[in-house]
PDB file of C-alpha atoms in Angstrom:
ATOM      1  CA  MET A  23     -40.150 -27.940 -22.128  1.00 57.00           C
ATOM      2  CA  ALA A  24     -39.989 -26.349 -25.404  1.00 64.00           C
ATOM      3  CA  GLY A  25     -36.763 -24.633 -26.702  1.00 71.00           C
ATOM      4  CA  THR A  26     -36.831 -20.913 -27.126  1.00 81.00           C
ATOM      5  CA  ARG A  27     -34.684 -20.859 -29.713  1.00 89.00           C
ATOM      6  CA  PRO A  28     -33.471 -23.372 -32.562  1.00 92.00           C
ATOM      7  CA  ALA A  29     -31.057 -26.027 -31.963  1.00 94.00           C
ATOM      8  CA  LEU A  30     -27.013 -25.217 -32.270  1.00 95.00           C
ATOM      9  CA  PRO A  31     -25.875 -27.290 -34.982  1.00 97.00           C
ATOM     10  CA  ASP A  32     -24.121 -30.856 -34.671  1.00 98.00           C
ATOM     11  CA  ALA A  33     -20.390 -30.794 -33.842  1.00 98.00           C
ATOM     12  CA  THR A  34     -19.676 -34.545 -32.952  1.00 98.00           C
ATOM     13  CA  ASN A  35     -16.965 -36.024 -34.575  1.00 98.00           C
ATOM     14  CA  ALA A  36     -14.999 -38.998 -34.312  1.00 98.00           C
ATOM     15  CA  GLY A  37     -12.235 -36.816 -32.811  1.00 98.00           C
ATOM     16  CA  PHE A  38     -14.381 -35.643 -30.013  1.00 98.00           C
ATOM     17  CA  LEU A  39     -15.657 -38.846 -29.448  1.00 99.00           C
ATOM     18  CA  ALA A  40     -12.193 -40.506 -28.849  1.00 99.00           C
ATOM     19  CA  GLU A  41     -11.229 -37.622 -26.559  1.00 99.00           C
ATOM     20  CA  ALA A  42     -14.340 -37.979 -24.453  1.00 99.00           C
ATOM     21  CA  LEU A  43     -13.844 -41.641 -23.977  1.00 99.00           C
ATOM     22  CA  ALA A  44     -10.005 -40.964 -23.416  1.00 99.00           C
ATOM     23  CA  GLU A  45     -10.730 -38.665 -20.643  1.00 99.00           C
ATOM     24  CA  VAL A  46     -13.589 -40.341 -18.851  1.00 99.00           C
ATOM     25  CA  ASN A  47     -11.511 -43.690 -18.806  1.00 99.00           C
ATOM     26  CA  ALA A  48      -8.473 -41.895 -17.412  1.00 99.00           C
ATOM     27  CA  TYR A  49     -10.319 -40.811 -14.417  1.00 99.00           C
ATOM     28  CA  ARG A  50     -12.062 -44.152 -14.004  1.00 99.00           C
ATOM     29  CA  ALA A  51      -8.798 -45.810 -13.810  1.00 99.00           C
ATOM     30  CA  LYS A  52      -7.857 -43.462 -11.108  1.00 98.00           C
ATOM     31  CA  HIS A  53     -10.699 -44.751  -9.037  1.00 98.00           C
ATOM     32  CA  HIS A  54     -10.226 -48.259  -9.982  1.00 98.00           C
ATOM     33  CA  ALA A  55     -13.453 -48.450 -12.189  1.00 99.00           C
ATOM     34  CA  PRO A  56     -13.225 -50.407 -15.325  1.00 99.00           C
ATOM     35  CA  PRO A  57     -13.088 -48.463 -18.789  1.00 99.00           C
ATOM     36  CA  LEU A  58     -16.670 -47.295 -20.223  1.00 99.00           C
ATOM     37  CA  ALA A  59     -17.158 -48.592 -24.055  1.00 99.00           C
ATOM     38  CA  MET A  60     -18.598 -46.057 -26.509  1.00 99.00           C
ATOM     39  CA  ASP A  61     -21.954 -46.963 -27.482  1.00 99.00           C
ATOM     40  CA  PRO A  62     -23.275 -45.926 -30.601  1.00 99.00           C
ATOM     41  CA  LEU A  63     -26.642 -45.876 -29.700  1.00 99.00           C
ATOM     42  CA  LEU A  64     -25.970 -44.065 -26.688  1.00 99.00           C
ATOM     43  CA  VAL A  65     -24.090 -41.320 -29.014  1.00 99.00           C
ATOM     44  CA  GLU A  66     -27.032 -40.795 -30.979  1.00 99.00           C
ATOM     45  CA  TYR A  67     -28.994 -40.196 -27.556  1.00 98.00           C
ATOM     46  CA  ALA A  68     -26.345 -37.676 -26.333  1.00 99.00           C
ATOM     47  CA  ARG A  69     -26.281 -35.964 -29.435  1.00 99.00           C
ATOM     48  CA  SER A  70     -30.063 -35.385 -29.648  1.00 97.00           C
ATOM     49  CA  ARG A  71     -29.766 -34.346 -25.796  1.00 97.00           C
ATOM     50  CA  ALA A  72     -27.214 -31.805 -26.703  1.00 97.00           C
ATOM     51  CA  ALA A  73     -29.248 -30.347 -29.440  1.00 96.00           C
ATOM     52  CA  SER A  74     -32.215 -30.149 -27.300  1.00 94.00           C
ATOM     53  CA  ARG A  75     -30.290 -28.309 -24.260  1.00 94.00           C
ATOM     54  CA  SER A  76     -29.180 -25.942 -26.745  1.00 93.00           C
ATOM     55  CA  GLU A  77     -32.736 -25.143 -27.552  1.00 91.00           C
ATOM     56  CA  HIS A  78     -32.515 -22.983 -24.468  1.00 87.00           C
ATOM     57  CA  GLU A  79     -30.512 -20.597 -22.823  1.00 79.00           C
ATOM     58  CA  GLN A  80     -27.495 -22.139 -20.986  1.00 74.00           C
ATOM     59  CA  LEU A  81     -28.339 -25.089 -19.032  1.00 80.00           C
ATOM     60  CA  GLU A  82     -31.960 -23.765 -18.006  1.00 72.00           C
ATOM     61  CA  ALA A  83     -33.324 -27.092 -19.357  1.00 72.00           C
ATOM     62  CA  GLY A  84     -31.180 -29.182 -17.064  1.00 78.00           C
ATOM     63  CA  HIS A  85     -32.222 -32.957 -17.144  1.00 84.00           C
ATOM     64  CA  ASP A  86     -35.615 -32.330 -18.289  1.00 79.00           C
ATOM     65  CA  GLY A  87     -36.844 -35.084 -20.180  1.00 84.00           C
ATOM     66  CA  LEU A  88     -33.948 -37.698 -19.535  1.00 91.00           C
ATOM     67  CA  ARG A  89     -34.990 -41.486 -20.169  1.00 91.00           C
ATOM     68  CA  ALA A  90     -35.127 -43.309 -17.102  1.00 94.00           C
ATOM     69  CA  GLY A  91     -32.232 -45.973 -16.794  1.00 96.00           C
ATOM     70  CA  THR A  92     -29.647 -43.292 -18.006  1.00 98.00           C
ATOM     71  CA  GLY A  93     -27.331 -40.955 -16.322  1.00 96.00           C
ATOM     72  CA  GLU A  94     -26.494 -37.522 -17.462  1.00 97.00           C
ATOM     73  CA  SER A  95     -23.495 -34.923 -17.374  1.00 96.00           C
ATOM     74  CA  LEU A  96     -24.088 -31.533 -19.086  1.00 96.00           C
ATOM     75  CA  PHE A  97     -21.808 -28.713 -19.816  1.00 96.00           C
ATOM     76  CA  TRP A  98     -22.192 -25.337 -21.335  1.00 95.00           C
ATOM     77  CA  GLY A  99     -19.291 -23.422 -22.380  1.00 94.00           C
ATOM     78  CA  ALA A 100     -18.690 -20.019 -23.863  1.00 92.00           C
ATOM     79  CA  GLY A 101     -15.848 -18.326 -25.634  1.00 90.00           C
ATOM     80  CA  PRO A 102     -14.306 -17.614 -28.893  1.00 86.00           C
ATOM     81  CA  GLU A 103     -14.074 -21.215 -29.933  1.00 88.00           C
ATOM     82  CA  MET A 104     -15.777 -24.625 -29.689  1.00 90.00           C
ATOM     83  CA  SER A 105     -15.044 -25.957 -26.009  1.00 94.00           C
ATOM     84  CA  GLY A 106     -13.687 -29.722 -26.042  1.00 96.00           C
ATOM     85  CA  ALA A 107     -14.341 -33.165 -23.994  1.00 98.00           C
ATOM     86  CA  GLY A 108     -11.337 -32.633 -22.034  1.00 98.00           C
ATOM     87  CA  GLU A 109     -12.576 -29.355 -20.679  1.00 97.00           C
ATOM     88  CA  ALA A 110     -16.158 -30.597 -19.722  1.00 98.00           C
ATOM     89  CA  VAL A 111     -14.794 -33.998 -18.175  1.00 99.00           C
ATOM     90  CA  ALA A 112     -12.072 -32.203 -16.010  1.00 98.00           C
ATOM     91  CA  GLY A 113     -14.652 -29.696 -14.758  1.00 97.00           C
ATOM     92  CA  TRP A 114     -16.890 -32.409 -13.534  1.00 97.00           C
ATOM     93  CA  TYR A 115     -13.918 -34.308 -12.259  1.00 98.00           C
ATOM     94  CA  ALA A 116     -13.267 -31.284 -10.097  1.00 98.00           C
ATOM     95  CA  GLU A 117     -16.399 -31.484  -8.113  1.00 96.00           C
ATOM     96  CA  ILE A 118     -14.407 -34.479  -6.344  1.00 97.00           C
ATOM     97  CA  ALA A 119     -13.592 -31.416  -3.706  1.00 96.00           C
ATOM     98  CA  ALA A 120     -17.272 -31.627  -2.932  1.00 94.00           C
ATOM     99  CA  TYR A 121     -17.513 -35.263  -2.402  1.00 95.00           C
ATOM    100  CA  ASP A 122     -18.109 -36.336   1.352  1.00 92.00           C
ATOM    101  CA  TRP A 123     -16.271 -39.901   1.397  1.00 92.00           C
ATOM    102  CA  ALA A 124     -17.554 -40.341   4.846  1.00 90.00           C
ATOM    103  CA  ALA A 125     -21.199 -40.032   4.256  1.00 88.00           C
ATOM    104  CA  PRO A 126     -21.988 -40.270   0.271  1.00 85.00           C
ATOM    105  CA  PRO A 127     -23.743 -38.965  -1.361  1.00 80.00           C
ATOM    106  CA  GLY A 128     -23.226 -35.496   0.149  1.00 62.00           C
ATOM    107  CA  ASP A 129     -25.196 -32.542  -0.899  1.00 66.00           C
ATOM    108  CA  GLY A 130     -25.232 -32.981  -4.705  1.00 78.00           C
ATOM    109  CA  ALA A 131     -22.731 -30.808  -5.677  1.00 91.00           C
ATOM    110  CA  SER A 132     -20.658 -34.083  -6.382  1.00 95.00           C
ATOM    111  CA  GLY A 133     -22.735 -35.594  -8.713  1.00 94.00           C
ATOM    112  CA  HIS A 134     -21.062 -35.394 -11.978  1.00 95.00           C
ATOM    113  CA  PHE A 135     -18.012 -36.431 -10.362  1.00 97.00           C
ATOM    114  CA  ALA A 136     -19.823 -39.829  -8.882  1.00 97.00           C
ATOM    115  CA  GLN A 137     -21.518 -40.566 -12.250  1.00 97.00           C
ATOM    116  CA  LEU A 138     -17.848 -40.347 -14.064  1.00 98.00           C
ATOM    117  CA  VAL A 139     -16.301 -42.669 -11.932  1.00 98.00           C
ATOM    118  CA  TRP A 140     -19.219 -44.994 -11.104  1.00 98.00           C
ATOM    119  CA  LYS A 141     -18.187 -48.590 -11.170  1.00 98.00           C
ATOM    120  CA  GLY A 142     -21.495 -50.107 -12.141  1.00 98.00           C
ATOM    121  CA  SER A 143     -21.710 -47.904 -15.273  1.00 99.00           C
ATOM    122  CA  THR A 144     -20.548 -49.646 -18.586  1.00 99.00           C
ATOM    123  CA  ARG A 145     -21.181 -47.827 -21.168  1.00 99.00           C
ATOM    124  CA  MET A 146     -21.482 -43.965 -22.500  1.00 99.00           C
ATOM    125  CA  GLY A 147     -22.257 -41.976 -25.281  1.00 99.00           C
ATOM    126  CA  ALA A 148     -21.338 -38.112 -26.129  1.00 99.00           C
ATOM    127  CA  GLY A 149     -22.574 -35.202 -28.068  1.00 99.00           C
ATOM    128  CA  ARG A 150     -21.861 -31.983 -28.769  1.00 98.00           C
ATOM    129  CA  VAL A 151     -23.471 -28.951 -30.574  1.00 97.00           C
ATOM    130  CA  ALA A 152     -21.852 -25.597 -31.036  1.00 96.00           C
ATOM    131  CA  GLY A 153     -22.601 -22.587 -33.009  1.00 93.00           C
ATOM    132  CA  GLN A 154     -23.166 -18.710 -32.303  1.00 86.00           C
ATOM    133  CA  GLY A 155     -26.043 -18.172 -28.941  1.00 74.00           C
ATOM    134  CA  SER A 156     -28.139 -15.287 -28.617  1.00 71.00           C
ATOM    135  CA  GLU A 157     -25.059 -13.478 -26.879  1.00 77.00           C
ATOM    136  CA  HIS A 158     -21.707 -15.949 -27.081  1.00 80.00           C
ATOM    137  CA  PHE A 159     -20.416 -18.586 -29.070  1.00 90.00           C
ATOM    138  CA  GLU A 160     -21.360 -21.692 -27.428  1.00 94.00           C
ATOM    139  CA  THR A 161     -20.570 -25.305 -26.759  1.00 96.00           C
ATOM    140  CA  TYR A 162     -22.976 -27.719 -25.296  1.00 96.00           C
ATOM    141  CA  ILE A 163     -21.748 -31.091 -24.282  1.00 98.00           C
ATOM    142  CA  VAL A 164     -23.824 -34.311 -23.105  1.00 98.00           C
ATOM    143  CA  LEU A 165     -22.326 -37.304 -21.713  1.00 99.00           C
ATOM    144  CA  VAL A 166     -24.841 -40.233 -20.924  1.00 99.00           C
ATOM    145  CA  PHE A 167     -24.235 -43.260 -19.023  1.00 98.00           C
ATOM    146  CA  GLU A 168     -25.782 -46.617 -18.511  1.00 98.00           C
ATOM    147  CA  PRO A 169     -26.684 -48.243 -16.332  1.00 98.00           C
ATOM    148  CA  PRO A 170     -26.765 -44.957 -14.362  1.00 97.00           C
ATOM    149  CA  GLY A 171     -24.705 -43.820 -11.370  1.00 95.00           C
ATOM    150  CA  ASN A 172     -25.634 -41.738  -8.422  1.00 93.00           C
ATOM    151  CA  VAL A 173     -27.989 -44.656  -7.108  1.00 92.00           C
ATOM    152  CA  GLY A 174     -28.688 -44.229  -3.346  1.00 91.00           C
ATOM    153  CA  GLY A 175     -27.162 -46.960  -1.035  1.00 91.00           C
ATOM    154  CA  ALA A 176     -24.462 -47.892  -3.663  1.00 95.00           C
ATOM    155  CA  TYR A 177     -22.012 -44.985  -3.749  1.00 95.00           C
ATOM    156  CA  ALA A 178     -19.286 -46.988  -1.076  1.00 94.00           C
ATOM    157  CA  GLU A 179     -18.809 -49.667  -3.695  1.00 96.00           C
ATOM    158  CA  ASN A 180     -19.195 -47.900  -6.713  1.00 97.00           C
ATOM    159  CA  VAL A 181     -17.234 -44.472  -6.194  1.00 97.00           C
ATOM    160  CA  GLN A 182     -13.808 -45.641  -4.648  1.00 96.00           C
ATOM    161  CA  PRO A 183     -11.220 -43.035  -3.555  1.00 96.00           C
ATOM    162  CA  ALA A 184      -7.959 -42.623  -6.030  1.00 94.00           C
TER     163      ALA A 184
END
């Protein structure tokens, strides 16, 4: 899906990557999942995904073009300043409220939460772009995970209660 505007500038830096990794691993620890490692190749992929997502208004492009074998969580924020990884990760974790522990995976409203704490994922990458959009100052954050989560039939062993 071709974009309708130029990509926003890259805003991925060492501080953002450290924050993303720390936030993700803190939530994973609550759910007895081992910590993820930040993979430089996945960082580059996440950066490219963030840029391509920003070529569209908000998140209308969704997960189009995501390569096989990769999980992805997307965040879009608008406001007077750039959003951080903590805001994105906390939003994804809040989907725990929709997670159906008795019959996972539920209705799909908890997919970001499940990916976040998925035990089988071992590596992640993070990317962020930010700048003036058509109406707002916008931030796009993309986290990618390998191996991916949200695999049918594997929820009980990969998504543990806190």
